[in-house]
Amino acid sequence: MKKTDAIGIFDSGLGGISMLCTLSSYLPNEKYLYYGDCANAPYGTKSREEIKERCFAICEELIQRGVKAIVIACNTATSACVKELRKAYPQLSIIGMEPALKPAVIHKKNQNVLVLATAFTLREKKFSDLMSLYEHEHRIYRQPCPKLVELMESGDFHDPQKVDDALFEYLTPYQDCNIHSIVLGCTHFVFFKKRIQELCGNHVEVIDGNMGTARQVKHLL
């Protein structure tokens, strides 16, 4: 393993490109190898075993290509098997992602937070454990958004009407909940961040975990 080796990044499809963009801006002198598993997207509707099988196959491919670290640019894949991957490949730094709940509530009181993620991420113990750290003081709402993943993978994210129809479906139920912040718990959703901000207004903070993950990559390397 050399300093000049690439950082491997993978996702269930196109969403992790948002993480790649953040990393390449934050660490511009690194080399990157991106694996988008579009043929098997989405992961959010698959079983844990199916997701694990794909993640191990992808990691084997990246390791064969000589990466010095692997970023799981997918909250769903992280929830499914990040511990198993770290145990299987102790020679590597393996960095996962989780919904950025902490930045949404840190140094604040009585926050109403809406977490947008895949159904798999929201029902997993990993996310329940994360929620338990903050739900005694804050109100946390969970909303799965499968159509946003589908829009990205199909290329329909360029269609403003289809995007707005999906966002209205997921956001309208919370319009009377006095939401303070929205957490984007899927890298696919970062591509809709600007539109979500426009629809919700500047009084709502829209947060993703990409920069926090990039800082962790730098720290570990």
mmCIF file with all atom_site columns, C-alpha atoms in Angstrom:
data_model
loop_
_atom_site.group_PDB
_atom_site.id
_atom_site.type_symbol
_atom_site.label_atom_id
_atom_site.label_alt_id
_atom_site.label_comp_id
_atom_site.label_asym_id
_atom_site.label_entity_id
_atom_site.label_seq_id
_atom_site.pdbx_PDB_ins_code
_atom_site.Cartn_x
_atom_site.Cartn_y
_atom_site.Cartn_z
_atom_site.occupancy
_atom_site.B_iso_or_equiv
_atom_site.pdbx_formal_charge
_atom_site.auth_seq_id
_atom_site.auth_comp_id
_atom_site.auth_asym_id
_atom_site.auth_atom_id
_atom_site.pdbx_PDB_model_num
ATOM 1   C CA . MET A 1 1   ? 0.000   0.000   0.000   1.00 0.00 ? 1   MET A CA 1
ATOM 2   C CA . LYS A 1 2   ? 1.444   3.358   -1.071  1.00 0.00 ? 2   LYS A CA 1
ATOM 3   C CA . LYS A 1 3   ? 0.416   6.953   -0.523  1.00 0.00 ? 3   LYS A CA 1
ATOM 4   C CA . THR A 1 4   ? -0.098  7.276   -4.245  1.00 0.00 ? 4   THR A CA 1
ATOM 5   C CA . ASP A 1 5   ? -2.665  4.443   -4.352  1.00 0.00 ? 5   ASP A CA 1
ATOM 6   C CA . ALA A 1 6   ? -6.259  5.402   -5.089  1.00 0.00 ? 6   ALA A CA 1
ATOM 7   C CA . ILE A 1 7   ? -9.122  5.738   -2.643  1.00 0.00 ? 7   ILE A CA 1
ATOM 8   C CA . GLY A 1 8   ? -11.913 3.359   -3.609  1.00 0.00 ? 8   GLY A CA 1
ATOM 9   C CA . ILE A 1 9   ? -15.504 4.575   -3.414  1.00 0.00 ? 9   ILE A CA 1
ATOM 10  C CA . PHE A 1 10  ? -18.627 2.550   -4.065  1.00 0.00 ? 10  PHE A CA 1
ATOM 11  C CA . ASP A 1 11  ? -22.380 2.965   -4.023  1.00 0.00 ? 11  ASP A CA 1
ATOM 12  C CA . SER A 1 12  ? -25.448 1.100   -5.206  1.00 0.00 ? 12  SER A CA 1
ATOM 13  C CA . GLY A 1 13  ? -25.441 3.352   -8.252  1.00 0.00 ? 13  GLY A CA 1
ATOM 14  C CA . LEU A 1 14  ? -25.013 7.018   -9.120  1.00 0.00 ? 14  LEU A CA 1
ATOM 15  C CA . GLY A 1 15  ? -25.654 8.556   -5.697  1.00 0.00 ? 15  GLY A CA 1
ATOM 16  C CA . GLY A 1 16  ? -22.104 8.104   -4.450  1.00 0.00 ? 16  GLY A CA 1
ATOM 17  C CA . ILE A 1 17  ? -20.858 10.418  -7.180  1.00 0.00 ? 17  ILE A CA 1
ATOM 18  C CA . SER A 1 18  ? -21.933 13.216  -4.819  1.00 0.00 ? 18  SER A CA 1
ATOM 19  C CA . MET A 1 19  ? -19.477 11.787  -2.263  1.00 0.00 ? 19  MET A CA 1
ATOM 20  C CA . LEU A 1 20  ? -16.796 11.538  -4.938  1.00 0.00 ? 20  LEU A CA 1
ATOM 21  C CA . CYS A 1 21  ? -17.328 15.225  -5.786  1.00 0.00 ? 21  CYS A CA 1
ATOM 22  C CA . THR A 1 22  ? -16.973 16.216  -2.129  1.00 0.00 ? 22  THR A CA 1
ATOM 23  C CA . LEU A 1 23  ? -13.840 14.114  -1.657  1.00 0.00 ? 23  LEU A CA 1
ATOM 24  C CA . SER A 1 24  ? -12.160 15.350  -4.836  1.00 0.00 ? 24  SER A CA 1
ATOM 25  C CA . SER A 1 25  ? -12.775 18.947  -3.733  1.00 0.00 ? 25  SER A CA 1
ATOM 26  C CA . TYR A 1 26  ? -11.621 18.346  -0.146  1.00 0.00 ? 26  TYR A CA 1
ATOM 27  C CA . LEU A 1 27  ? -8.649  16.125  -1.035  1.00 0.00 ? 27  LEU A CA 1
ATOM 28  C CA . PRO A 1 28  ? -7.793  17.241  -4.596  1.00 0.00 ? 28  PRO A CA 1
ATOM 29  C CA . ASN A 1 29  ? -4.379  15.572  -4.733  1.00 0.00 ? 29  ASN A CA 1
ATOM 30  C CA . GLU A 1 30  ? -5.732  12.055  -4.221  1.00 0.00 ? 30  GLU A CA 1
ATOM 31  C CA . LYS A 1 31  ? -6.607  9.538   -6.906  1.00 0.00 ? 31  LYS A CA 1
ATOM 32  C CA . TYR A 1 32  ? -10.061 7.934   -6.838  1.00 0.00 ? 32  TYR A CA 1
ATOM 33  C CA . LEU A 1 33  ? -11.616 4.756   -8.172  1.00 0.00 ? 33  LEU A CA 1
ATOM 34  C CA . TYR A 1 34  ? -15.412 4.792   -8.252  1.00 0.00 ? 34  TYR A CA 1
ATOM 35  C CA . TYR A 1 35  ? -17.661 1.722   -8.486  1.00 0.00 ? 35  TYR A CA 1
ATOM 36  C CA . GLY A 1 36  ? -21.327 2.416   -9.138  1.00 0.00 ? 36  GLY A CA 1
ATOM 37  C CA . ASP A 1 37  ? -23.338 -0.809  -8.906  1.00 0.00 ? 37  ASP A CA 1
ATOM 38  C CA . CYS A 1 38  ? -26.118 0.448   -11.192 1.00 0.00 ? 38  CYS A CA 1
ATOM 39  C CA . ALA A 1 39  ? -26.858 -3.059  -12.480 1.00 0.00 ? 39  ALA A CA 1
ATOM 40  C CA . ASN A 1 40  ? -28.038 -4.028  -8.982  1.00 0.00 ? 40  ASN A CA 1
ATOM 41  C CA . ALA A 1 41  ? -29.631 -0.766  -7.821  1.00 0.00 ? 41  ALA A CA 1
ATOM 42  C CA . PRO A 1 42  ? -31.480 -0.018  -5.663  1.00 0.00 ? 42  PRO A CA 1
ATOM 43  C CA . TYR A 1 43  ? -30.057 -1.572  -2.495  1.00 0.00 ? 43  TYR A CA 1
ATOM 44  C CA . GLY A 1 44  ? -32.766 -0.124  -0.246  1.00 0.00 ? 44  GLY A CA 1
ATOM 45  C CA . THR A 1 45  ? -35.310 -2.763  -1.261  1.00 0.00 ? 45  THR A CA 1
ATOM 46  C CA . LYS A 1 46  ? -32.932 -5.743  -1.020  1.00 0.00 ? 46  LYS A CA 1
ATOM 47  C CA . SER A 1 47  ? -32.330 -8.138  1.869   1.00 0.00 ? 47  SER A CA 1
ATOM 48  C CA . ARG A 1 48  ? -29.320 -7.783  4.149   1.00 0.00 ? 48  ARG A CA 1
ATOM 49  C CA . GLU A 1 49  ? -27.725 -10.906 2.642   1.00 0.00 ? 49  GLU A CA 1
ATOM 50  C CA . GLU A 1 50  ? -28.138 -9.608  -0.903  1.00 0.00 ? 50  GLU A CA 1
ATOM 51  C CA . ILE A 1 51  ? -26.538 -6.293  0.029   1.00 0.00 ? 51  ILE A CA 1
ATOM 52  C CA . LYS A 1 52  ? -23.661 -8.001  1.863   1.00 0.00 ? 52  LYS A CA 1
ATOM 53  C CA . GLU A 1 53  ? -22.965 -10.222 -1.131  1.00 0.00 ? 53  GLU A CA 1
ATOM 54  C CA . ARG A 1 54  ? -22.694 -7.201  -3.422  1.00 0.00 ? 54  ARG A CA 1
ATOM 55  C CA . CYS A 1 55  ? -20.552 -5.214  -0.988  1.00 0.00 ? 55  CYS A CA 1
ATOM 56  C CA . PHE A 1 56  ? -18.036 -8.008  -0.525  1.00 0.00 ? 56  PHE A CA 1
ATOM 57  C CA . ALA A 1 57  ? -17.807 -8.563  -4.293  1.00 0.00 ? 57  ALA A CA 1
ATOM 58  C CA . ILE A 1 58  ? -17.205 -4.853  -4.874  1.00 0.00 ? 58  ILE A CA 1
ATOM 59  C CA . CYS A 1 59  ? -14.594 -4.611  -2.126  1.00 0.00 ? 59  CYS A CA 1
ATOM 60  C CA . GLU A 1 60  ? -12.742 -7.589  -3.605  1.00 0.00 ? 60  GLU A CA 1
ATOM 61  C CA . GLU A 1 61  ? -12.716 -5.838  -6.975  1.00 0.00 ? 61  GLU A CA 1
ATOM 62  C CA . LEU A 1 62  ? -11.417 -2.577  -5.477  1.00 0.00 ? 62  LEU A CA 1
ATOM 63  C CA . ILE A 1 63  ? -8.748  -4.375  -3.443  1.00 0.00 ? 63  ILE A CA 1
ATOM 64  C CA . GLN A 1 64  ? -7.570  -6.228  -6.558  1.00 0.00 ? 64  GLN A CA 1
ATOM 65  C CA . ARG A 1 65  ? -7.086  -2.815  -8.142  1.00 0.00 ? 65  ARG A CA 1
ATOM 66  C CA . GLY A 1 66  ? -4.856  -1.706  -5.265  1.00 0.00 ? 66  GLY A CA 1
ATOM 67  C CA . VAL A 1 67  ? -6.838  0.879   -3.301  1.00 0.00 ? 67  VAL A CA 1
ATOM 68  C CA . LYS A 1 68  ? -5.503  2.165   0.015   1.00 0.00 ? 68  LYS A CA 1
ATOM 69  C CA . ALA A 1 69  ? -8.925  2.830   1.578   1.00 0.00 ? 69  ALA A CA 1
ATOM 70  C CA . ILE A 1 70  ? -12.585 2.200   0.763   1.00 0.00 ? 70  ILE A CA 1
ATOM 71  C CA . VAL A 1 71  ? -15.434 4.662   1.254   1.00 0.00 ? 71  VAL A CA 1
ATOM 72  C CA . ILE A 1 72  ? -18.893 3.096   1.386   1.00 0.00 ? 72  ILE A CA 1
ATOM 73  C CA . ALA A 1 73  ? -20.752 6.021   -0.167  1.00 0.00 ? 73  ALA A CA 1
ATOM 74  C CA . CYS A 1 74  ? -24.076 4.403   0.661   1.00 0.00 ? 74  CYS A CA 1
ATOM 75  C CA . ASN A 1 75  ? -25.969 4.619   3.942   1.00 0.00 ? 75  ASN A CA 1
ATOM 76  C CA . THR A 1 76  ? -27.840 1.408   3.132   1.00 0.00 ? 76  THR A CA 1
ATOM 77  C CA . ALA A 1 77  ? -24.685 -0.617  2.512   1.00 0.00 ? 77  ALA A CA 1
ATOM 78  C CA . THR A 1 78  ? -23.077 0.834   5.633   1.00 0.00 ? 78  THR A CA 1
ATOM 79  C CA . SER A 1 79  ? -26.085 -0.214  7.704   1.00 0.00 ? 79  SER A CA 1
ATOM 80  C CA . ALA A 1 80  ? -26.019 -3.699  6.228   1.00 0.00 ? 80  ALA A CA 1
ATOM 81  C CA . CYS A 1 81  ? -22.410 -4.734  6.683   1.00 0.00 ? 81  CYS A CA 1
ATOM 82  C CA . VAL A 1 82  ? -19.772 -2.132  7.546   1.00 0.00 ? 82  VAL A CA 1
ATOM 83  C CA . LYS A 1 83  ? -18.691 -4.113  10.646  1.00 0.00 ? 83  LYS A CA 1
ATOM 84  C CA . GLU A 1 84  ? -18.311 -7.322  8.652   1.00 0.00 ? 84  GLU A CA 1
ATOM 85  C CA . LEU A 1 85  ? -16.280 -5.544  5.958   1.00 0.00 ? 85  LEU A CA 1
ATOM 86  C CA . ARG A 1 86  ? -13.911 -4.022  8.511   1.00 0.00 ? 86  ARG A CA 1
ATOM 87  C CA . LYS A 1 87  ? -13.433 -7.416  10.134  1.00 0.00 ? 87  LYS A CA 1
ATOM 88  C CA . ALA A 1 88  ? -12.772 -9.102  6.778   1.00 0.00 ? 88  ALA A CA 1
ATOM 89  C CA . TYR A 1 89  ? -10.297 -6.447  5.572   1.00 0.00 ? 89  TYR A CA 1
ATOM 90  C CA . PRO A 1 90  ? -8.394  -5.203  8.664   1.00 0.00 ? 90  PRO A CA 1
ATOM 91  C CA . GLN A 1 91  ? -5.519  -3.963  6.485   1.00 0.00 ? 91  GLN A CA 1
ATOM 92  C CA . LEU A 1 92  ? -7.716  -1.210  5.042   1.00 0.00 ? 92  LEU A CA 1
ATOM 93  C CA . SER A 1 93  ? -9.423  1.876   6.360   1.00 0.00 ? 93  SER A CA 1
ATOM 94  C CA . ILE A 1 94  ? -13.094 1.331   5.522   1.00 0.00 ? 94  ILE A CA 1
ATOM 95  C CA . ILE A 1 95  ? -15.226 4.427   6.018   1.00 0.00 ? 95  ILE A CA 1
ATOM 96  C CA . GLY A 1 96  ? -19.004 4.156   6.091   1.00 0.00 ? 96  GLY A CA 1
ATOM 97  C CA . MET A 1 97  ? -21.800 6.704   6.172   1.00 0.00 ? 97  MET A CA 1
ATOM 98  C CA . GLU A 1 98  ? -24.771 7.274   8.424   1.00 0.00 ? 98  GLU A CA 1
ATOM 99  C CA . PRO A 1 99  ? -27.515 9.933   8.446   1.00 0.00 ? 99  PRO A CA 1
ATOM 100 C CA . ALA A 1 100 ? -26.058 13.187  9.809   1.00 0.00 ? 100 ALA A CA 1
ATOM 101 C CA . LEU A 1 101 ? -28.326 13.439  12.843  1.00 0.00 ? 101 LEU A CA 1
ATOM 102 C CA . LYS A 1 102 ? -25.626 14.814  15.137  1.00 0.00 ? 102 LYS A CA 1
ATOM 103 C CA . PRO A 1 103 ? -24.991 17.986  13.083  1.00 0.00 ? 103 PRO A CA 1
ATOM 104 C CA . ALA A 1 104 ? -28.758 18.554  12.996  1.00 0.00 ? 104 ALA A CA 1
ATOM 105 C CA . VAL A 1 105 ? -29.119 18.691  16.770  1.00 0.00 ? 105 VAL A CA 1
ATOM 106 C CA . ILE A 1 106 ? -25.703 19.489  18.272  1.00 0.00 ? 106 ILE A CA 1
ATOM 107 C CA . HIS A 1 107 ? -25.782 22.512  20.594  1.00 0.00 ? 107 HIS A CA 1
ATOM 108 C CA . LYS A 1 108 ? -29.523 22.900  19.953  1.00 0.00 ? 108 LYS A CA 1
ATOM 109 C CA . LYS A 1 109 ? -32.639 22.185  21.988  1.00 0.00 ? 109 LYS A CA 1
ATOM 110 C CA . ASN A 1 110 ? -36.020 20.690  21.109  1.00 0.00 ? 110 ASN A CA 1
ATOM 111 C CA . GLN A 1 111 ? -35.360 20.222  17.410  1.00 0.00 ? 111 GLN A CA 1
ATOM 112 C CA . ASN A 1 112 ? -37.826 18.681  14.956  1.00 0.00 ? 112 ASN A CA 1
ATOM 113 C CA . VAL A 1 113 ? -35.754 16.713  12.465  1.00 0.00 ? 113 VAL A CA 1
ATOM 114 C CA . LEU A 1 114 ? -36.937 14.915  9.335   1.00 0.00 ? 114 LEU A CA 1
ATOM 115 C CA . VAL A 1 115 ? -34.658 12.121  8.124   1.00 0.00 ? 115 VAL A CA 1
ATOM 116 C CA . LEU A 1 116 ? -35.012 11.126  4.469   1.00 0.00 ? 116 LEU A CA 1
ATOM 117 C CA . ALA A 1 117 ? -33.406 7.757   3.697   1.00 0.00 ? 117 ALA A CA 1
ATOM 118 C CA . THR A 1 118 ? -34.058 4.327   2.236   1.00 0.00 ? 118 THR A CA 1
ATOM 119 C CA . ALA A 1 119 ? -36.503 1.988   3.940   1.00 0.00 ? 119 ALA A CA 1
ATOM 120 C CA . PHE A 1 120 ? -33.613 -0.378  4.762   1.00 0.00 ? 120 PHE A CA 1
ATOM 121 C CA . THR A 1 121 ? -31.549 2.317   6.489   1.00 0.00 ? 121 THR A CA 1
ATOM 122 C CA . LEU A 1 122 ? -34.496 3.557   8.545   1.00 0.00 ? 122 LEU A CA 1
ATOM 123 C CA . ARG A 1 123 ? -35.508 0.144   9.857   1.00 0.00 ? 123 ARG A CA 1
ATOM 124 C CA . GLU A 1 124 ? -32.005 -1.053  10.758  1.00 0.00 ? 124 GLU A CA 1
ATOM 125 C CA . LYS A 1 125 ? -30.702 -1.312  14.330  1.00 0.00 ? 125 LYS A CA 1
ATOM 126 C CA . LYS A 1 126 ? -27.767 0.939   13.424  1.00 0.00 ? 126 LYS A CA 1
ATOM 127 C CA . PHE A 1 127 ? -30.112 3.850   12.775  1.00 0.00 ? 127 PHE A CA 1
ATOM 128 C CA . SER A 1 128 ? -32.303 3.023   15.785  1.00 0.00 ? 128 SER A CA 1
ATOM 129 C CA . ASP A 1 129 ? -29.214 3.159   17.984  1.00 0.00 ? 129 ASP A CA 1
ATOM 130 C CA . LEU A 1 130 ? -28.285 6.518   16.468  1.00 0.00 ? 130 LEU A CA 1
ATOM 131 C CA . MET A 1 131 ? -31.794 7.865   17.055  1.00 0.00 ? 131 MET A CA 1
ATOM 132 C CA . SER A 1 132 ? -31.750 6.716   20.671  1.00 0.00 ? 132 SER A CA 1
ATOM 133 C CA . LEU A 1 133 ? -28.891 9.126   21.385  1.00 0.00 ? 133 LEU A CA 1
ATOM 134 C CA . TYR A 1 134 ? -31.042 12.148  20.547  1.00 0.00 ? 134 TYR A CA 1
ATOM 135 C CA . GLU A 1 135 ? -34.751 11.315  20.625  1.00 0.00 ? 135 GLU A CA 1
ATOM 136 C CA . HIS A 1 136 ? -35.081 11.985  24.359  1.00 0.00 ? 136 HIS A CA 1
ATOM 137 C CA . GLU A 1 137 ? -34.587 15.702  23.628  1.00 0.00 ? 137 GLU A CA 1
ATOM 138 C CA . HIS A 1 138 ? -35.596 16.027  19.991  1.00 0.00 ? 138 HIS A CA 1
ATOM 139 C CA . ARG A 1 139 ? -38.460 14.895  17.758  1.00 0.00 ? 139 ARG A CA 1
ATOM 140 C CA . ILE A 1 140 ? -37.164 12.782  14.885  1.00 0.00 ? 140 ILE A CA 1
ATOM 141 C CA . TYR A 1 141 ? -39.347 11.825  11.923  1.00 0.00 ? 141 TYR A CA 1
ATOM 142 C CA . ARG A 1 142 ? -38.399 9.088   9.453   1.00 0.00 ? 142 ARG A CA 1
ATOM 143 C CA . GLN A 1 143 ? -39.408 9.118   5.794   1.00 0.00 ? 143 GLN A CA 1
ATOM 144 C CA . PRO A 1 144 ? -38.335 6.515   3.203   1.00 0.00 ? 144 PRO A CA 1
ATOM 145 C CA . CYS A 1 145 ? -37.983 8.009   -0.289  1.00 0.00 ? 145 CYS A CA 1
ATOM 146 C CA . PRO A 1 146 ? -37.613 5.214   -2.858  1.00 0.00 ? 146 PRO A CA 1
ATOM 147 C CA . LYS A 1 147 ? -38.772 7.381   -5.767  1.00 0.00 ? 147 LYS A CA 1
ATOM 148 C CA . LEU A 1 148 ? -35.777 9.705   -5.376  1.00 0.00 ? 148 LEU A CA 1
ATOM 149 C CA . VAL A 1 149 ? -33.395 6.791   -5.901  1.00 0.00 ? 149 VAL A CA 1
ATOM 150 C CA . GLU A 1 150 ? -35.426 5.652   -8.904  1.00 0.00 ? 150 GLU A CA 1
ATOM 151 C CA . LEU A 1 151 ? -35.347 9.150   -10.416 1.00 0.00 ? 151 LEU A CA 1
ATOM 152 C CA . MET A 1 152 ? -31.549 9.256   -10.150 1.00 0.00 ? 152 MET A CA 1
ATOM 153 C CA . GLU A 1 153 ? -30.926 5.806   -11.550 1.00 0.00 ? 153 GLU A CA 1
ATOM 154 C CA . SER A 1 154 ? -33.382 6.200   -14.449 1.00 0.00 ? 154 SER A CA 1
ATOM 155 C CA . GLY A 1 155 ? -32.089 9.634   -15.439 1.00 0.00 ? 155 GLY A CA 1
ATOM 156 C CA . ASP A 1 156 ? -35.451 11.261  -14.704 1.00 0.00 ? 156 ASP A CA 1
ATOM 157 C CA . PHE A 1 157 ? -33.872 13.598  -12.135 1.00 0.00 ? 157 PHE A CA 1
ATOM 158 C CA . HIS A 1 158 ? -33.637 16.029  -15.067 1.00 0.00 ? 158 HIS A CA 1
ATOM 159 C CA . ASP A 1 159 ? -37.453 16.163  -15.188 1.00 0.00 ? 159 ASP A CA 1
ATOM 160 C CA . PRO A 1 160 ? -38.514 18.968  -12.805 1.00 0.00 ? 160 PRO A CA 1
ATOM 161 C CA . GLN A 1 161 ? -42.150 17.844  -12.679 1.00 0.00 ? 161 GLN A CA 1
ATOM 162 C CA . LYS A 1 162 ? -41.300 14.274  -11.693 1.00 0.00 ? 162 LYS A CA 1
ATOM 163 C CA . VAL A 1 163 ? -38.853 15.543  -9.079  1.00 0.00 ? 163 VAL A CA 1
ATOM 164 C CA . ASP A 1 164 ? -41.391 17.936  -7.577  1.00 0.00 ? 164 ASP A CA 1
ATOM 165 C CA . ASP A 1 165 ? -44.115 15.286  -7.563  1.00 0.00 ? 165 ASP A CA 1
ATOM 166 C CA . ALA A 1 166 ? -41.875 12.955  -5.548  1.00 0.00 ? 166 ALA A CA 1
ATOM 167 C CA . LEU A 1 167 ? -40.671 15.664  -3.178  1.00 0.00 ? 167 LEU A CA 1
ATOM 168 C CA . PHE A 1 168 ? -44.201 16.940  -2.514  1.00 0.00 ? 168 PHE A CA 1
ATOM 169 C CA . GLU A 1 169 ? -45.286 13.371  -1.729  1.00 0.00 ? 169 GLU A CA 1
ATOM 170 C CA . TYR A 1 170 ? -42.538 12.949  0.855   1.00 0.00 ? 170 TYR A CA 1
ATOM 171 C CA . LEU A 1 171 ? -42.441 16.450  2.354   1.00 0.00 ? 171 LEU A CA 1
ATOM 172 C CA . THR A 1 172 ? -46.124 17.467  2.471   1.00 0.00 ? 172 THR A CA 1
ATOM 173 C CA . PRO A 1 173 ? -47.051 15.194  5.431   1.00 0.00 ? 173 PRO A CA 1
ATOM 174 C CA . TYR A 1 174 ? -44.627 17.197  7.608   1.00 0.00 ? 174 TYR A CA 1
ATOM 175 C CA . GLN A 1 175 ? -45.604 20.730  6.605   1.00 0.00 ? 175 GLN A CA 1
ATOM 176 C CA . ASP A 1 176 ? -47.329 21.329  9.969   1.00 0.00 ? 176 ASP A CA 1
ATOM 177 C CA . CYS A 1 177 ? -44.578 19.723  12.085  1.00 0.00 ? 177 CYS A CA 1
ATOM 178 C CA . ASN A 1 178 ? -42.413 22.842  12.390  1.00 0.00 ? 178 ASN A CA 1
ATOM 179 C CA . ILE A 1 179 ? -39.392 21.036  10.932  1.00 0.00 ? 179 ILE A CA 1
ATOM 180 C CA . HIS A 1 180 ? -36.082 22.687  11.844  1.00 0.00 ? 180 HIS A CA 1
ATOM 181 C CA . SER A 1 181 ? -33.802 20.534  9.715   1.00 0.00 ? 181 SER A CA 1
ATOM 182 C CA . ILE A 1 182 ? -33.914 17.822  7.075   1.00 0.00 ? 182 ILE A CA 1
ATOM 183 C CA . VAL A 1 183 ? -31.215 15.147  7.051   1.00 0.00 ? 183 VAL A CA 1
ATOM 184 C CA . LEU A 1 184 ? -30.424 13.554  3.701   1.00 0.00 ? 184 LEU A CA 1
ATOM 185 C CA . GLY A 1 185 ? -29.606 9.973   4.689   1.00 0.00 ? 185 GLY A CA 1
ATOM 186 C CA . CYS A 1 186 ? -28.803 8.739   1.183   1.00 0.00 ? 186 CYS A CA 1
ATOM 187 C CA . THR A 1 187 ? -26.132 10.010  -1.197  1.00 0.00 ? 187 THR A CA 1
ATOM 188 C CA . HIS A 1 188 ? -28.652 9.916   -4.055  1.00 0.00 ? 188 HIS A CA 1
ATOM 189 C CA . PHE A 1 189 ? -30.675 12.601  -2.287  1.00 0.00 ? 189 PHE A CA 1
ATOM 190 C CA . VAL A 1 190 ? -27.815 15.116  -2.302  1.00 0.00 ? 190 VAL A CA 1
ATOM 191 C CA . PHE A 1 191 ? -28.606 15.770  -5.975  1.00 0.00 ? 191 PHE A CA 1
ATOM 192 C CA . PHE A 1 192 ? -32.022 17.074  -4.857  1.00 0.00 ? 192 PHE A CA 1
ATOM 193 C CA . LYS A 1 193 ? -30.658 19.209  -2.002  1.00 0.00 ? 193 LYS A CA 1
ATOM 194 C CA . LYS A 1 194 ? -31.041 22.542  -3.754  1.00 0.00 ? 194 LYS A CA 1
ATOM 195 C CA . ARG A 1 195 ? -34.655 21.856  -4.722  1.00 0.00 ? 195 ARG A CA 1
ATOM 196 C CA . ILE A 1 196 ? -35.525 20.611  -1.234  1.00 0.00 ? 196 ILE A CA 1
ATOM 197 C CA . GLN A 1 197 ? -34.102 23.840  0.178   1.00 0.00 ? 197 GLN A CA 1
ATOM 198 C CA . GLU A 1 198 ? -36.165 25.910  -2.260  1.00 0.00 ? 198 GLU A CA 1
ATOM 199 C CA . LEU A 1 199 ? -39.363 24.071  -1.358  1.00 0.00 ? 199 LEU A CA 1
ATOM 200 C CA . CYS A 1 200 ? -38.824 24.194  2.405   1.00 0.00 ? 200 CYS A CA 1
ATOM 201 C CA . GLY A 1 201 ? -37.395 27.694  2.711   1.00 0.00 ? 201 GLY A CA 1
ATOM 202 C CA . ASN A 1 202 ? -34.186 29.005  4.216   1.00 0.00 ? 202 ASN A CA 1
ATOM 203 C CA . HIS A 1 203 ? -35.514 28.631  7.769   1.00 0.00 ? 203 HIS A CA 1
ATOM 204 C CA . VAL A 1 204 ? -35.084 24.846  7.360   1.00 0.00 ? 204 VAL A CA 1
ATOM 205 C CA . GLU A 1 205 ? -31.511 23.538  7.398   1.00 0.00 ? 205 GLU A CA 1
ATOM 206 C CA . VAL A 1 206 ? -30.856 20.773  4.847   1.00 0.00 ? 206 VAL A CA 1
ATOM 207 C CA . ILE A 1 207 ? -27.933 18.575  5.904   1.00 0.00 ? 207 ILE A CA 1
ATOM 208 C CA . ASP A 1 208 ? -26.022 15.738  4.281   1.00 0.00 ? 208 ASP A CA 1
ATOM 209 C CA . GLY A 1 209 ? -23.134 13.671  5.620   1.00 0.00 ? 209 GLY A CA 1
ATOM 210 C CA . ASN A 1 210 ? -20.694 14.029  2.752   1.00 0.00 ? 210 ASN A CA 1
ATOM 211 C CA . MET A 1 211 ? -18.319 16.587  4.251   1.00 0.00 ? 211 MET A CA 1
ATOM 212 C CA . GLY A 1 212 ? -18.229 14.799  7.599   1.00 0.00 ? 212 GLY A CA 1
ATOM 213 C CA . THR A 1 213 ? -17.286 11.613  5.785   1.00 0.00 ? 213 THR A CA 1
ATOM 214 C CA . ALA A 1 214 ? -14.589 13.408  3.797   1.00 0.00 ? 214 ALA A CA 1
ATOM 215 C CA . ARG A 1 215 ? -13.065 14.732  7.029   1.00 0.00 ? 215 ARG A CA 1
ATOM 216 C CA . GLN A 1 216 ? -13.056 11.213  8.445   1.00 0.00 ? 216 GLN A CA 1
ATOM 217 C CA . VAL A 1 217 ? -11.260 9.906   5.350   1.00 0.00 ? 217 VAL A CA 1
ATOM 218 C CA . LYS A 1 218 ? -8.576  12.562  5.750   1.00 0.00 ? 218 LYS A CA 1
ATOM 219 C CA . HIS A 1 219 ? -8.241  11.816  9.471   1.00 0.00 ? 219 HIS A CA 1
ATOM 220 C CA . LEU A 1 220 ? -7.799  8.071   8.948   1.00 0.00 ? 220 LEU A CA 1
ATOM 221 C CA . LEU A 1 221 ? -5.332  8.436   6.099   1.00 0.00 ? 221 LEU A CA 1
#
